[in-house]
Coordinates of C-alpha atoms in Angstrom, one line a residue:
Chain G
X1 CA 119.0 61.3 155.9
X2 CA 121.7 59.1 155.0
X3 CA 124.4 60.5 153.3
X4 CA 125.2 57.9 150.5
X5 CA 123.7 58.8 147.6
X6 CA 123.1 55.3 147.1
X7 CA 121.3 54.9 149.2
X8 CA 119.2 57.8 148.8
X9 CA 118.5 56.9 145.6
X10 CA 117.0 53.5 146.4
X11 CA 115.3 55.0 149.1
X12 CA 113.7 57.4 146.1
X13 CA 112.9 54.7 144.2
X14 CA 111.1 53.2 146.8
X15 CA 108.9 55.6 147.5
X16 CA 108.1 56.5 143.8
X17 CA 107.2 52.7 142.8
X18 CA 103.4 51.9 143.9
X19 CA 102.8 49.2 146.2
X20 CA 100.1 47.4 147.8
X21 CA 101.7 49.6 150.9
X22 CA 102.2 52.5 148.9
X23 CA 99.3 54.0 147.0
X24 CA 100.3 56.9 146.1
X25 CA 104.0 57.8 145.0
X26 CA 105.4 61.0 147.3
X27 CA 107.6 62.8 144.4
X28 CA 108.5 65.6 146.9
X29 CA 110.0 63.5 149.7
X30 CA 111.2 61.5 146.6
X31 CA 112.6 64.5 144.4
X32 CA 113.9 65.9 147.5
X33 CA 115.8 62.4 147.9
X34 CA 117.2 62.7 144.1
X35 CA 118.4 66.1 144.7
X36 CA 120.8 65.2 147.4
X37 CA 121.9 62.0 145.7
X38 CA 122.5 64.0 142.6
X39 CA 124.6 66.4 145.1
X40 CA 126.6 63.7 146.6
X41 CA 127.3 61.9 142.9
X42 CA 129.1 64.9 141.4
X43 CA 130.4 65.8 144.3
X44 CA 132.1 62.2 144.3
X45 CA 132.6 62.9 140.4
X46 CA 130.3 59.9 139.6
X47 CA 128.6 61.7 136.7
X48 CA 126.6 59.1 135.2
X49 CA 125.0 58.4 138.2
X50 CA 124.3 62.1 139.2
X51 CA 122.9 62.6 135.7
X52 CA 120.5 59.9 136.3
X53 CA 119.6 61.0 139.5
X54 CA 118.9 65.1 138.3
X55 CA 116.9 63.3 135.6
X56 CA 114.6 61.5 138.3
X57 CA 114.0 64.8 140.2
X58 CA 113.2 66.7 137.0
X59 CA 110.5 64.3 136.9
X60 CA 109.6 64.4 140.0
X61 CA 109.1 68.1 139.4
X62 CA 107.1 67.7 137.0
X63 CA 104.8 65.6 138.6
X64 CA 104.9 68.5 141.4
X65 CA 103.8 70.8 138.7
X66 CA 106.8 73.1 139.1
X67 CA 108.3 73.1 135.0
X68 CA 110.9 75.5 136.2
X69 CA 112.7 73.2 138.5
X70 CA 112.2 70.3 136.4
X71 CA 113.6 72.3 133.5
X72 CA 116.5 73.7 135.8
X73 CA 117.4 69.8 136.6
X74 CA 117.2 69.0 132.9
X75 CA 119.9 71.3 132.2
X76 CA 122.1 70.2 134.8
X77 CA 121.6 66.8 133.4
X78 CA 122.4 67.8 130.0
X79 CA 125.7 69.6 131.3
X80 CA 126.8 66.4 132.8
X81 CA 126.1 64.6 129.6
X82 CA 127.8 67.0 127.7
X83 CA 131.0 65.9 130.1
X84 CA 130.4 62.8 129.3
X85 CA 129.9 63.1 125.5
X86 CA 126.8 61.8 125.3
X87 CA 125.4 63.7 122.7
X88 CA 122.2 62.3 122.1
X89 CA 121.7 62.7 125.2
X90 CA 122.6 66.4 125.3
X91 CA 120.3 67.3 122.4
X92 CA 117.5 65.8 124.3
X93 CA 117.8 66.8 127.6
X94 CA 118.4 70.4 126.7
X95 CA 115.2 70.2 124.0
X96 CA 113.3 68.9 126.8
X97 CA 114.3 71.5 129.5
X98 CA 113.5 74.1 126.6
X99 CA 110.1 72.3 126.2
X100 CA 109.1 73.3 129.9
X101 CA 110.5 76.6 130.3
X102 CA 108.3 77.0 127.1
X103 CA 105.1 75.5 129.3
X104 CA 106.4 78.3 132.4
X105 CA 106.1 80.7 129.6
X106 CA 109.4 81.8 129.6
X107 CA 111.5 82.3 126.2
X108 CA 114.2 83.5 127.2
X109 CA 115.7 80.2 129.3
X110 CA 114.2 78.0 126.4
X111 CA 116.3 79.3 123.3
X112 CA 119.3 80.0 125.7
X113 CA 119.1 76.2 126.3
X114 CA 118.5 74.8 123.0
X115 CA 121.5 78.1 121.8
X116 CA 123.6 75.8 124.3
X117 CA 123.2 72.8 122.9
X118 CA 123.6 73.9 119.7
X119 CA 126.9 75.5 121.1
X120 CA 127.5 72.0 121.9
X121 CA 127.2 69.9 119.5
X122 CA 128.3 72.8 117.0
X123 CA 131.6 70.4 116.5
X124 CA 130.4 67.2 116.7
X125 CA 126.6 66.9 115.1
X126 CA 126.8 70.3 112.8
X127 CA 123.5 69.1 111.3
X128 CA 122.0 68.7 114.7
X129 CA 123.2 72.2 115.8
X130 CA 121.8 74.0 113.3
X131 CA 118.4 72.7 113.6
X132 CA 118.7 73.5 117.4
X133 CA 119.4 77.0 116.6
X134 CA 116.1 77.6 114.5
X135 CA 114.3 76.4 116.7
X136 CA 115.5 78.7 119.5
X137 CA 115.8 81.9 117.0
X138 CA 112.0 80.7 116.4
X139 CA 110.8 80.5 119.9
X140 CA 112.2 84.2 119.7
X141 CA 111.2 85.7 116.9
X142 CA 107.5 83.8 118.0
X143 CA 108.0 85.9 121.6
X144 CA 108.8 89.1 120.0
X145 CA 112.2 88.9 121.3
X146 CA 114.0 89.4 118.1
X147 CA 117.2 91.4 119.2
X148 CA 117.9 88.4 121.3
X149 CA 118.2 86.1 118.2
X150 CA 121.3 88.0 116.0
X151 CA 123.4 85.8 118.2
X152 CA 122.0 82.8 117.2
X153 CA 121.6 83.7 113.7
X154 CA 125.1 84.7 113.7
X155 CA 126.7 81.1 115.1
X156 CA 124.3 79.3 112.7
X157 CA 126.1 81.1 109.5
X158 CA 129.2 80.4 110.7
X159 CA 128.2 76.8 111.4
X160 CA 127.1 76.7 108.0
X161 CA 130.0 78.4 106.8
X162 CA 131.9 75.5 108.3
X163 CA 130.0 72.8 106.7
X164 CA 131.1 75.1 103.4
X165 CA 127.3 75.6 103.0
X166 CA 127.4 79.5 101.5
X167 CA 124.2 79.6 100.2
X168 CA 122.4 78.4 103.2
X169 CA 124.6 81.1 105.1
X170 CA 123.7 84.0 102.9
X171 CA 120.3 83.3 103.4
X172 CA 120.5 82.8 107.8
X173 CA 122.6 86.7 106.8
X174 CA 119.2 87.8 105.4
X175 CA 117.1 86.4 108.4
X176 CA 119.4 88.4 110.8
X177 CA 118.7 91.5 108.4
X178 CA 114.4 91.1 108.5
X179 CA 114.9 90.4 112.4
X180 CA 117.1 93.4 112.7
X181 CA 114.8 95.7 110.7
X182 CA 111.8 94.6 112.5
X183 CA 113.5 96.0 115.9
X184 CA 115.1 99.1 113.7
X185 CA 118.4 97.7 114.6
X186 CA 120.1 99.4 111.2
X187 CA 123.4 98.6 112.1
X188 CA 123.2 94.7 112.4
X189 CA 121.0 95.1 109.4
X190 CA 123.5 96.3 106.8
X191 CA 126.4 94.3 108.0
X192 CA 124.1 91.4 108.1
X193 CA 123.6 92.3 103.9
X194 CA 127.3 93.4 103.8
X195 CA 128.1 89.8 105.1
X196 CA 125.8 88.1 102.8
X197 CA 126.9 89.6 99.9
X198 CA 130.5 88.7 100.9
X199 CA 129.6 84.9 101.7
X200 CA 127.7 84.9 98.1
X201 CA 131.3 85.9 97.1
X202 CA 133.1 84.0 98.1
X203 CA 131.5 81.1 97.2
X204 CA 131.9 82.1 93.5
X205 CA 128.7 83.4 92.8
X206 CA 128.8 86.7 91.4
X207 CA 125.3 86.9 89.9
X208 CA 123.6 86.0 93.1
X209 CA 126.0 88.2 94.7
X210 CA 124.8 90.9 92.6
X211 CA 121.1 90.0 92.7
X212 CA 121.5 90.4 96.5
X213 CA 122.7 93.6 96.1
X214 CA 120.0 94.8 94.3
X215 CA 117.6 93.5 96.4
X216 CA 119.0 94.9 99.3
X217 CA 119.4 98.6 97.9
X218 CA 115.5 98.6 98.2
X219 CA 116.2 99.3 101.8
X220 CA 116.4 103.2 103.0
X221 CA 118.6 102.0 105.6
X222 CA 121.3 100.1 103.7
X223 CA 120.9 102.4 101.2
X224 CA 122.2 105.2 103.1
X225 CA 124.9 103.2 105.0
X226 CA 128.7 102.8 104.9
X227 CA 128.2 99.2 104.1
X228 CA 126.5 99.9 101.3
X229 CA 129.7 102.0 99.3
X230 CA 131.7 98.9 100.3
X231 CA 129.5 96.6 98.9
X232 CA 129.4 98.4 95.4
X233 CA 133.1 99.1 95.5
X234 CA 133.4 95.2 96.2
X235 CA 131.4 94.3 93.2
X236 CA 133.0 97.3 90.9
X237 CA 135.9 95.7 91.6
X238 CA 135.1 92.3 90.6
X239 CA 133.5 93.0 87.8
X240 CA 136.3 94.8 86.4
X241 CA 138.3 91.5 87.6
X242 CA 140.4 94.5 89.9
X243 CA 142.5 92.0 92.7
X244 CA 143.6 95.1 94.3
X245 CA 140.9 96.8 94.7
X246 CA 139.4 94.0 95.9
X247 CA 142.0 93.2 98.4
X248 CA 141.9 97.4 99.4
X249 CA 137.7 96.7 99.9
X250 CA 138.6 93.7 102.0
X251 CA 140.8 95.5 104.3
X252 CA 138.8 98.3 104.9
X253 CA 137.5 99.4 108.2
X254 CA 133.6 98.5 107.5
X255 CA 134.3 95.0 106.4
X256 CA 136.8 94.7 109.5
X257 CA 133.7 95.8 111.7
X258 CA 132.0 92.6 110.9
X259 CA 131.8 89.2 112.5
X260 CA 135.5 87.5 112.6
X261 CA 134.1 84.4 110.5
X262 CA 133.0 86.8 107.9
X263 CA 136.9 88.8 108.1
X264 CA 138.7 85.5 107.5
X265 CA 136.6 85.1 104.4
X266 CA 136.8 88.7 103.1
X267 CA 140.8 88.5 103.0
X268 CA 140.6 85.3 101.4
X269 CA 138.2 87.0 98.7
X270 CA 140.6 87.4 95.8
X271 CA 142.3 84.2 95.9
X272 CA 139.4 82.0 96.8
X273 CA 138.1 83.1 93.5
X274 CA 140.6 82.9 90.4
X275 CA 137.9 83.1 87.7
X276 CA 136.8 86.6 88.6
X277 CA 139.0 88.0 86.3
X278 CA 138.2 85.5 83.2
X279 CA 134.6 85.6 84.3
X280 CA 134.3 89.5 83.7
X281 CA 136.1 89.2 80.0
X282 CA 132.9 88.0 78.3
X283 CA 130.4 90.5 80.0
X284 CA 132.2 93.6 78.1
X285 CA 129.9 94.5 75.5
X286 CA 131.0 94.2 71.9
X287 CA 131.7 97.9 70.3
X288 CA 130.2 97.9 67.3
X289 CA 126.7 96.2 69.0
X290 CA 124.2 99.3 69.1
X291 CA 122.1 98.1 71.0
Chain B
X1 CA 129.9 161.9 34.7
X2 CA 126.8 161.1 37.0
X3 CA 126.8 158.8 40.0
X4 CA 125.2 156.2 38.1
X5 CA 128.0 155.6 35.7
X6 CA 131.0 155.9 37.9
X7 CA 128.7 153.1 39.7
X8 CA 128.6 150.9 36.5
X9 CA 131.9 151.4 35.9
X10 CA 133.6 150.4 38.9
X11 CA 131.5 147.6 39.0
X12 CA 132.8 146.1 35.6
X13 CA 136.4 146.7 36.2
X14 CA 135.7 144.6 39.4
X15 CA 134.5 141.9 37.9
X16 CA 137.0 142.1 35.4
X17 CA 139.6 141.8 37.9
X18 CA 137.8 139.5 40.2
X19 CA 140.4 136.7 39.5
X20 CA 142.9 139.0 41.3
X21 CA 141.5 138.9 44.4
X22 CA 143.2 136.7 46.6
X23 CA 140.6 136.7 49.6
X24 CA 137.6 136.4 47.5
X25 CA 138.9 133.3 45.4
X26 CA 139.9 132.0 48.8
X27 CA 136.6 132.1 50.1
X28 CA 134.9 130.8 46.6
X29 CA 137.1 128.0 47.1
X30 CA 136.3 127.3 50.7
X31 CA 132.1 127.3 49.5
X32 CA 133.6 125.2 46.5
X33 CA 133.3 121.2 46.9
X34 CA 137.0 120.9 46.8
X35 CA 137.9 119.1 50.6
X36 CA 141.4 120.0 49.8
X37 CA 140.7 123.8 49.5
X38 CA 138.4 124.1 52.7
X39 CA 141.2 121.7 54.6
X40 CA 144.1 123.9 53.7
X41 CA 142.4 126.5 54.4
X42 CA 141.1 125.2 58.3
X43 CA 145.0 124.4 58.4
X44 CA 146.7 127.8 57.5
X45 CA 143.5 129.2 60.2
X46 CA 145.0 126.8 62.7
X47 CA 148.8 128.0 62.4
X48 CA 147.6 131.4 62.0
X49 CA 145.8 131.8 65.7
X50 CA 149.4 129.0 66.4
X51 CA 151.3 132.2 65.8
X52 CA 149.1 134.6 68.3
X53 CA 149.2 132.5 71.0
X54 CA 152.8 132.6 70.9
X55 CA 153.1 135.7 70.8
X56 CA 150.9 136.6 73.2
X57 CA 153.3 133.6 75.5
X58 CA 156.2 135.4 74.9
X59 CA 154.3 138.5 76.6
X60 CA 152.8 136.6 79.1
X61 CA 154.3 137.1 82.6
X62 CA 153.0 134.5 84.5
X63 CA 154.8 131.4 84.1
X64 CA 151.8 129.0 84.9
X65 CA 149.5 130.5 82.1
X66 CA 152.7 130.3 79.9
X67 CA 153.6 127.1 80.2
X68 CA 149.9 126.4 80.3
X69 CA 149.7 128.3 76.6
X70 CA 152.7 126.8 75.4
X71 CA 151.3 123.2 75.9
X72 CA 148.2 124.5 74.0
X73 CA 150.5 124.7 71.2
X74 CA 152.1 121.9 71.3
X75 CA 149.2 120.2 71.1
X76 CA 148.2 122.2 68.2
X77 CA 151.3 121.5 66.4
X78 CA 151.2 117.8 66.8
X79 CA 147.6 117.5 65.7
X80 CA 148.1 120.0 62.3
X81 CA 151.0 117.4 62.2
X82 CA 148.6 114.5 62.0
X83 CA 146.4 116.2 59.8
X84 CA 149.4 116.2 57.1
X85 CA 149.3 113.4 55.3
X86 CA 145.4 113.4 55.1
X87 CA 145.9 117.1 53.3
X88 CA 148.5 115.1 50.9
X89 CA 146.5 112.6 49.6
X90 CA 143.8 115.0 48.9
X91 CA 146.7 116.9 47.3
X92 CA 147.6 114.6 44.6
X93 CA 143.8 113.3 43.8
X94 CA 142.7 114.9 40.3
X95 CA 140.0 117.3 41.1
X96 CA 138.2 118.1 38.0
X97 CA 139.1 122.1 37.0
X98 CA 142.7 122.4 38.1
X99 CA 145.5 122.1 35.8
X100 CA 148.3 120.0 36.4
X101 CA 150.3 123.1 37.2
X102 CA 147.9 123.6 40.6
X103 CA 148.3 120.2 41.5
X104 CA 151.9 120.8 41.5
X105 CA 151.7 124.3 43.5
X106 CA 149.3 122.1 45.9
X107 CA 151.9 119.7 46.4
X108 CA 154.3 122.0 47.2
X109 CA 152.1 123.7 49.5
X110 CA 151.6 120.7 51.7
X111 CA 154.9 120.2 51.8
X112 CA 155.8 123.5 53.1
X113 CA 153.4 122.4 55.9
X114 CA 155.6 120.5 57.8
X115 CA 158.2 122.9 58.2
X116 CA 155.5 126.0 58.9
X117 CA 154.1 124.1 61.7
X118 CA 157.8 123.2 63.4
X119 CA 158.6 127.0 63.2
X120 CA 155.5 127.8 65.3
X121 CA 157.5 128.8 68.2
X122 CA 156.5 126.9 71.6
X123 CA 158.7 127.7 74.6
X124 CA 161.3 125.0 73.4
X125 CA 164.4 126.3 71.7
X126 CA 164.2 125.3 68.3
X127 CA 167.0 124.2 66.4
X128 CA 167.9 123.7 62.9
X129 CA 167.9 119.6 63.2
X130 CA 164.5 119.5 64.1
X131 CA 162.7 119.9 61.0
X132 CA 164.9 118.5 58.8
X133 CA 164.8 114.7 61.1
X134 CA 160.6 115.3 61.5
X135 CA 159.8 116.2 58.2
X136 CA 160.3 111.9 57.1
X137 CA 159.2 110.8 60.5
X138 CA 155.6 112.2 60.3
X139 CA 155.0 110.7 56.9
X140 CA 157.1 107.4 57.8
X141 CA 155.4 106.9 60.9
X142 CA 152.2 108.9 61.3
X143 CA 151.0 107.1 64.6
X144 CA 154.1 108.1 67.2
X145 CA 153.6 111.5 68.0
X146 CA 155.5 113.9 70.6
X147 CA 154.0 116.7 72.2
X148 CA 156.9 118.6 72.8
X149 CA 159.5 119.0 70.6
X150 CA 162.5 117.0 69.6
X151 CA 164.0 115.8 73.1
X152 CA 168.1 116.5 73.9
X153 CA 167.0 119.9 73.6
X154 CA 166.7 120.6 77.6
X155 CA 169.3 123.4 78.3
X156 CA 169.1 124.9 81.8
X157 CA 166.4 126.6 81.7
X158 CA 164.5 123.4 81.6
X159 CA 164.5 121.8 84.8
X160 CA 165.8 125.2 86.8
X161 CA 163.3 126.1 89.7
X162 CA 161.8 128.6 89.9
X163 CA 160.4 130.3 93.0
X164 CA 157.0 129.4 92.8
X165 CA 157.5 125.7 91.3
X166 CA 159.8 125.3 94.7
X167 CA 156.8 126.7 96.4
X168 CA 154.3 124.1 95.3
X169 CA 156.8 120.9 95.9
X170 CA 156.7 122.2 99.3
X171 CA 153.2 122.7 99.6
X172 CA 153.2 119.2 97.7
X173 CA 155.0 117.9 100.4
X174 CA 153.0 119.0 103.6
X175 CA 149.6 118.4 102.0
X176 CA 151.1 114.7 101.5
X177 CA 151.8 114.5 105.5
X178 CA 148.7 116.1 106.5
X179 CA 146.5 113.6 104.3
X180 CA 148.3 110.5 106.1
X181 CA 147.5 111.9 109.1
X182 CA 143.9 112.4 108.1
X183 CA 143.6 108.8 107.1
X184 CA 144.7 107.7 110.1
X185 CA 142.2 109.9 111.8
X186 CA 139.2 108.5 109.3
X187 CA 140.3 105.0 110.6
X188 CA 139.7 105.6 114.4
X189 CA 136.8 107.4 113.6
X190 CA 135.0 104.2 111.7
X191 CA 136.3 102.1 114.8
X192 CA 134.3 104.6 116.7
X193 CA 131.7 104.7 115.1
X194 CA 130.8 101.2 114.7
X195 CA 131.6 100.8 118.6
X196 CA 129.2 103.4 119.3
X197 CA 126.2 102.1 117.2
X198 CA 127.0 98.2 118.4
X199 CA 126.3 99.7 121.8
X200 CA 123.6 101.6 121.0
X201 CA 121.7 98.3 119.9
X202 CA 123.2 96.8 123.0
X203 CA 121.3 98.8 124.8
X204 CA 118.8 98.9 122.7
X205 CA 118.5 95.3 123.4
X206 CA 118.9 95.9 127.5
X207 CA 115.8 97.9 127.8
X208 CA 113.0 95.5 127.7
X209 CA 114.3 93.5 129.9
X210 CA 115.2 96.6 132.9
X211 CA 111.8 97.2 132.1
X212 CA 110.8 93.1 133.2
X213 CA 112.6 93.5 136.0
X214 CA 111.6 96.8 137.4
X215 CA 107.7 94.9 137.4
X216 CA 109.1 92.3 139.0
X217 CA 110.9 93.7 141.7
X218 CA 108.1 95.9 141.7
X219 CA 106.1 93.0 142.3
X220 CA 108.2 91.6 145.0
X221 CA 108.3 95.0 147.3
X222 CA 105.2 95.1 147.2
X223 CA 104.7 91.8 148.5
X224 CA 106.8 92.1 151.0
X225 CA 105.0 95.3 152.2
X226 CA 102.4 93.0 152.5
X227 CA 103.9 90.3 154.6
X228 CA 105.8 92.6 156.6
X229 CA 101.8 94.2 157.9
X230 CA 100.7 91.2 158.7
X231 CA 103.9 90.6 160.6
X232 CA 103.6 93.7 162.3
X233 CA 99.7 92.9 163.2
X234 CA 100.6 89.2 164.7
X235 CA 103.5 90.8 167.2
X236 CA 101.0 93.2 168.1
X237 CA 98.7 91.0 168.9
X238 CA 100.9 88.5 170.7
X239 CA 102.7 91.7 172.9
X240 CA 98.6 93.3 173.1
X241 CA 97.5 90.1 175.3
X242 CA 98.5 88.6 178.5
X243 CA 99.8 85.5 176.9
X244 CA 103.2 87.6 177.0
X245 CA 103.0 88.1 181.0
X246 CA 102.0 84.8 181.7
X247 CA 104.5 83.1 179.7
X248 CA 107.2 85.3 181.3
X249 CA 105.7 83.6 184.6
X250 CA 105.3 80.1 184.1
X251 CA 109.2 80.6 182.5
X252 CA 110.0 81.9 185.6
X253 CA 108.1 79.1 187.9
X254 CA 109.6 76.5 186.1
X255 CA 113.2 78.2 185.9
X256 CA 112.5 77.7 189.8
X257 CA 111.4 74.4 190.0
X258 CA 114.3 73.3 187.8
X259 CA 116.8 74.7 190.1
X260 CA 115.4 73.3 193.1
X261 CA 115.2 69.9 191.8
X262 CA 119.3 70.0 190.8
X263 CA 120.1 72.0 193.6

């Protein structure tokens, strides 16, 4: 074996291309060939060509029918990429490492890959990142693994929190709270409402805020939780236009229990919204209207 | 004379002297349709069970219920005060069947009022001045009223301590410094709490997978039990046969050989 991954790698290539010689390509001796090259190139922090060569030995994985190698290889590949800021690349190779630990069967491995790349690209491609984390908090929810996915659903909100997307966050809030019921997880569940009722809040819609509310007090469990006398007192207070109260709510312990994203919004409640106050002047019924 | 005529009799001197009777006029006024009658008399009711209650004050020994009582009146006093000038207007309106002569003792009736109501006594020492500077003021400006009475009037007694009002600043105090403490005890208690149910789902979450892997390492012992028999059977059979002897032999021979040859 010589130890240049260069030449290992030709040497590889070699013996995967089909020749009059050569009628049948020998992935393991070749795979085996890529793995070392691979070795040598990041030890000699060549990453480009190391990324090349662990995506050559995925494939030659696969054509050994062994998905969990390849997908391992893919993952190192898309780690190098990542160093390299290739994102493309990074959304690909970790969708197609997810795409084989799917075909071993394993859920797990697949949405922790795509949840990395998302992690990844969470800066760069928010778009990108957000579709990545469906996906994997699908491949859980399809596997029954739902406890696993309040994580996901959790960086997704505040992805989309970022991008200033409140609507879309409230409703990822109320994903977390139907995964969360379906494994009896009560906790998660009623901050997951408490957060979304906040996030309504803060992006200046009171009614929806309110219509969530309601909604959510269908549920025994909310209904019976510490989040839920927050909640009221948070919308009380708006709707009497009451900053301090408000600010009181926000620096409570229940809404300080929740996910940091959520806290940074919560203290910025009353000042993020300075028409609370004119808002509630024209819901005050007239006096003399029986009705 | 027989029963029957003494009855007869009595009867028409009654009526003949019916308008005497102070109560019963009062009452045929009250039934009457005149609102200034019934409110008069409502009012004189009102300082009439005024007076009681002070009185009963003035025997009272416990200072709580007293000053309780004494606010009670006050109260009184400033609402009859309200009422006033309502009772004045109906005062000088012409009600059909009085003489002018009524409307004049009604007038001077209501008028009276004022100062009535200011003499009710209500644990503030009254003065002279009072009624004199009220008795404008509540018709000038009917919507400022006081509860107590005119204010520069707090002599000692006022603001001196008592036991028992020493007692419950004290009291005041402690409950204030236990409640602060409490709080602070309610807050670590949330944190607590919300720790211990964030690890409850923790582990909540943990236990399907233990379970994964105790079948898998399950899975894995049990293999190896396996391969570790058919170890065990393939020593056996190598050490069962001769092949062991005869290797130990040849070894030997050709340990010889090899010697010889360098020796």
């Amino acid at each position: 074996m010589s130890s240049d991954p260069e030449k290992m790698m030709s040497k590889a290539d070699k013996m995967t291309k089909l020749t009059l010689t050569r009628w049948s390509a020998d992935w393991r001796g070749a795979t085996e060939l890529y793995e070392q090259a691979a070795n040598g190139f990041r030890a000699a922090n060549k990453y480009e060509k190391a990324k090349v060569a662990l995506e050559k030995a995925s494939q030659g994985q696969v054509m050994q029918s062994s998905p969990w190698d390849a997908a391992k290889h893919m993952e190192s590949a898309a780690a190098l990429a990542q160093k390299l800021s290739i994102w493309d690349e990074v959304a690909d190779f970790y969708k197609k490492a997810s795409e084989l630990y799917v075909e071993c069967g394993r859920a797990q491995p697949a949405s922790d890959a795509l949840g990395k790349a998302a992690r990844a690209l969470e800066d760069v491609k928010p778009e990108v990142a957000i579709q990545l984390y469906t996906d994997a908090c699908e491949i859980l929810e399809e596997d029954g693994r739902d406890q696993m996915a309040f994580d996901l659903y959790r960086a997704c909100a505040s992805v989309y929190i970022k991008l200033e997307k409140f609507a879309d966050a409230a409703t990822f809030f109320l994903r977390l709270g139907v995964a969360a019921d379906k494994c009896d997880a009560t906790n998660s569940q009623c901050k997951a409402y408490l957060s979304a009722i906040i996030v309504y809040l803060y992006g200046h819609d009171l009614k929806q805020a309110e219509k969530c509310y309601n909604d959510c007090s269908q549920i025994d469990a909310f209904l019976k939780s510490d989040q839920n006398r927050t909640a009221s007192r948070l919308l009380t207070a708006y709707n009497e236009g009451d900053i301090e109260e408000i600010k009181k709510v926000a620096c409570s312990s229940t809404v300080s229990n929740l996910d940091h994203v959520i806290i940074k919004l919560a203290r910025k409640l009353p000042t993020g919204d300075v028409t609370a106050v004119q808002m509630n002047a024209g819901d005050d019924l007239d006096e003399d209207d029986l009705t | 004379m027989t029963v029957i005529d003494i009855l007869t009799r009595v009867d028409s001197i009654c009526k003949k002297y019916d308008k005497y009777d102070v109560d019963k006029q009062r009452e045929a006024n009250i039934s009457g349709d005149d609102a200034f009658a019934r409110l008069y008399s409502a009012f004189e009711t009102q300082i009439e069970t005024a007076l009681e209650k002070a009185e009963i004050v003035t025997k009272e020994k416990n200072r709580a219920s007293a000053v309780a009582m004494n606010a009670e009146i006050r109260r009184t006093k400033a609402r009859l005060s309200e009422e006033v000038p309502k009772l004045q207007r109906l005062a000088v309106k012409r009600v059909k069947g009085l003489t002018t002569e009524e409307i004049t003792a009604r007038n001077d009736l209501v008028l009276a009022l004022p100062a009535r109501i200011e003499a009710i006594p209500d644990g503030t020492a009254g003065g002279p001045k009072g009624s004199n500077a009220w008795a404008p003021s509540t018709t000038s400006r009917p919507d400022i009223k006081f509860d107590s009475g005119d204010y520069g009037r707090f002599d000692d007694d006022y603001f001196q301590e008592s036991n028992e009002s020493s007692q419950f600043r004290q009291e005041f105090e402690m409950r204030k410094i236990k409640q602060a403490s409490l709080d602070m005890i309610s807050e670590g208690l949330d944190a607590l709490k919300n720790m211990a149910s964030d690890m409850n789902e923790e582990l909540d979450r943990q236990v399907p997978l233990m379970d994964e892997i105790d079948s898998k390492v399950d899975r894995a012992t049990s293999d190896l039990k396996n391969t570790n028999v058919r170890l065990k059977d393939t020593v056996n059979q190598l050490r069962s046969s001769r092949n062991f002897c005869i290797d130990i032999v040849l070894l030997c021979i050709v340990l010889g050989i090899a010697a010889y040859l360098y020796k």
